XYZ file of C-alpha atoms in Angstrom:
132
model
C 12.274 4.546 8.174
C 15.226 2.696 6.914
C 15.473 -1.185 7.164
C 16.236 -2.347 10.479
C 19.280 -5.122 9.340
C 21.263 -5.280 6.673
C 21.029 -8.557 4.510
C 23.604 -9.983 2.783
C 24.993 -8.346 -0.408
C 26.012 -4.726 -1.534
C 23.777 -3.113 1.623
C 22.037 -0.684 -0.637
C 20.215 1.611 1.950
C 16.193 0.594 1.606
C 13.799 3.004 2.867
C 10.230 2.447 3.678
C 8.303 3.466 0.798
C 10.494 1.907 -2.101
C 8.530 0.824 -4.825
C 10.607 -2.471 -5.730
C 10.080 -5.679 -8.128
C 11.356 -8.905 -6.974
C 13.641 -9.921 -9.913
C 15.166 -12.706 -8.960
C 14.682 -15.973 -6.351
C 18.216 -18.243 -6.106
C 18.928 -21.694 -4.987
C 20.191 -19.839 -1.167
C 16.207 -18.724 -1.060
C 17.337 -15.047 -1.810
C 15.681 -12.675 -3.804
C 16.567 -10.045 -5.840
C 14.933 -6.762 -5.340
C 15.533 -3.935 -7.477
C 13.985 -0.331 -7.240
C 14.668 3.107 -8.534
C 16.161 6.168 -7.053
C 15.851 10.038 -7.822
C 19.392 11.622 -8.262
C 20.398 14.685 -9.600
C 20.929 13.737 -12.759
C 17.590 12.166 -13.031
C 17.460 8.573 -11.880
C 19.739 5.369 -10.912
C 18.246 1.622 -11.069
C 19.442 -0.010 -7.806
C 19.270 -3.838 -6.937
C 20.116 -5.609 -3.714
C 19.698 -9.124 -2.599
C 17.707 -9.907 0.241
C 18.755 -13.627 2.341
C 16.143 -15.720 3.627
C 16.814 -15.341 7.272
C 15.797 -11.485 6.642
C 12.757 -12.256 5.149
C 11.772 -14.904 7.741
C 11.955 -11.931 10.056
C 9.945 -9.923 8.708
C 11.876 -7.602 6.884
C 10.796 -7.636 3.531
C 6.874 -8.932 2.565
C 4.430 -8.152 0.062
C 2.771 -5.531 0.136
C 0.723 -2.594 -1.949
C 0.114 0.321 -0.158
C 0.474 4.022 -1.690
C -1.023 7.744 -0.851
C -3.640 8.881 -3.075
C -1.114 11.337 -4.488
C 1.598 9.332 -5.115
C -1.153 7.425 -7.433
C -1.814 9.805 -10.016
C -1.046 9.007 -13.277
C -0.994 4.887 -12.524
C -3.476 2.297 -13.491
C -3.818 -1.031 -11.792
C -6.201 -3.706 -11.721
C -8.039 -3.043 -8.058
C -8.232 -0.019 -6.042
C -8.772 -0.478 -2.403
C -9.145 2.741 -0.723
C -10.061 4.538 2.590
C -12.318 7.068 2.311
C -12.519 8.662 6.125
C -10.920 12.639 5.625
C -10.488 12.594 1.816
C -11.520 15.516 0.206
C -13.269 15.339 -3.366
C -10.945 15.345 -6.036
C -8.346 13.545 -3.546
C -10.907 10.686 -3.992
C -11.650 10.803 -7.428
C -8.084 10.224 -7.959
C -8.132 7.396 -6.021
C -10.852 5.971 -7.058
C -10.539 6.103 -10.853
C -6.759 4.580 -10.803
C -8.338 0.536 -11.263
C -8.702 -1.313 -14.613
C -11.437 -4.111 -13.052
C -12.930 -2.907 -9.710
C -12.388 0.008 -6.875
C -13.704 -0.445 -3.299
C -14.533 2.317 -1.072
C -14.083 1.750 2.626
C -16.184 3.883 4.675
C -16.189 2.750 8.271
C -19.249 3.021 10.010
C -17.588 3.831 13.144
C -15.778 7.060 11.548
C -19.482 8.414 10.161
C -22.052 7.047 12.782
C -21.842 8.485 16.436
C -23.398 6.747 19.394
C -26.280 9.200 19.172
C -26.902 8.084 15.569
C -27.005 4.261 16.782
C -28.822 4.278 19.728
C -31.309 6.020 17.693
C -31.459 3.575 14.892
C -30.013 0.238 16.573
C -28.126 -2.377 15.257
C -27.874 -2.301 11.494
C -29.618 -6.004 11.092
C -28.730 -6.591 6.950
C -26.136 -5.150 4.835
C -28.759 -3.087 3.292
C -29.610 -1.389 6.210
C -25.943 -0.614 6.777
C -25.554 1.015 2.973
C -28.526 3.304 3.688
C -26.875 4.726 6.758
């Protein structure tokens, strides 16, 4: 879970998971991350400065991913969620956290056995894949 290098700066531990905001790009191509951490007293703002060769690597990207729990209470613009082993209100959380557009991914594969195809064959329009 943590970071597998360190990049150049203070070395602020970075765990998988932290929410961060790019603050700042310099002139070296680095950039500026800064996130928050719980403490006992509450919270701490944290920043750290991530070098280009890190990045090149792999080691930081962009990326929005969260659990459906973690979500409550937050609004943003599109919701993108998987639907396979969510339970009700688990998904109406999820699905009512956009302010333009959510999209509900429901692989076939997951809900359709090989009994259910061979009875119905190949799903020829997209139509015919909603009604399944």
């Amino acid at each position: 879970d943590y970071r597998g290098k360190r990049s150049r700066g203070e070395n602020e531990d970075v765990l998988n998971g932290y929410r961060g905001i790019v603050r700042a790009v310099d002139a070296e191509r680095r950039v500026l991350v800064e996130w928050r951490e719980k403490t006992a007293d509450g919270h701490r703002d944290v920043a750290e400065w991530v070098d280009a060769d890190y990045i090149a690597q792999g080691g930081l990207s962009l990326g929005y991913a969260i659990t459906g729990h973690k979500s409550q209470g937050l609004s943003v613009q599109e919701a993108l969620v998987y639907g396979p082993g969510a339970q009700a209100n688990a998904l109406y959380t999820m699905m009512s956290r956009d302010k333009k557009e959510s999209h509900l991914f429901l692989p076939l594969s997951v809900y359709e056995s090989d009994a259910d195809r061979a009875r119905g064959g190949a799903a020829l329009t997209e139509q015919e894949q909603l009604a399944r």
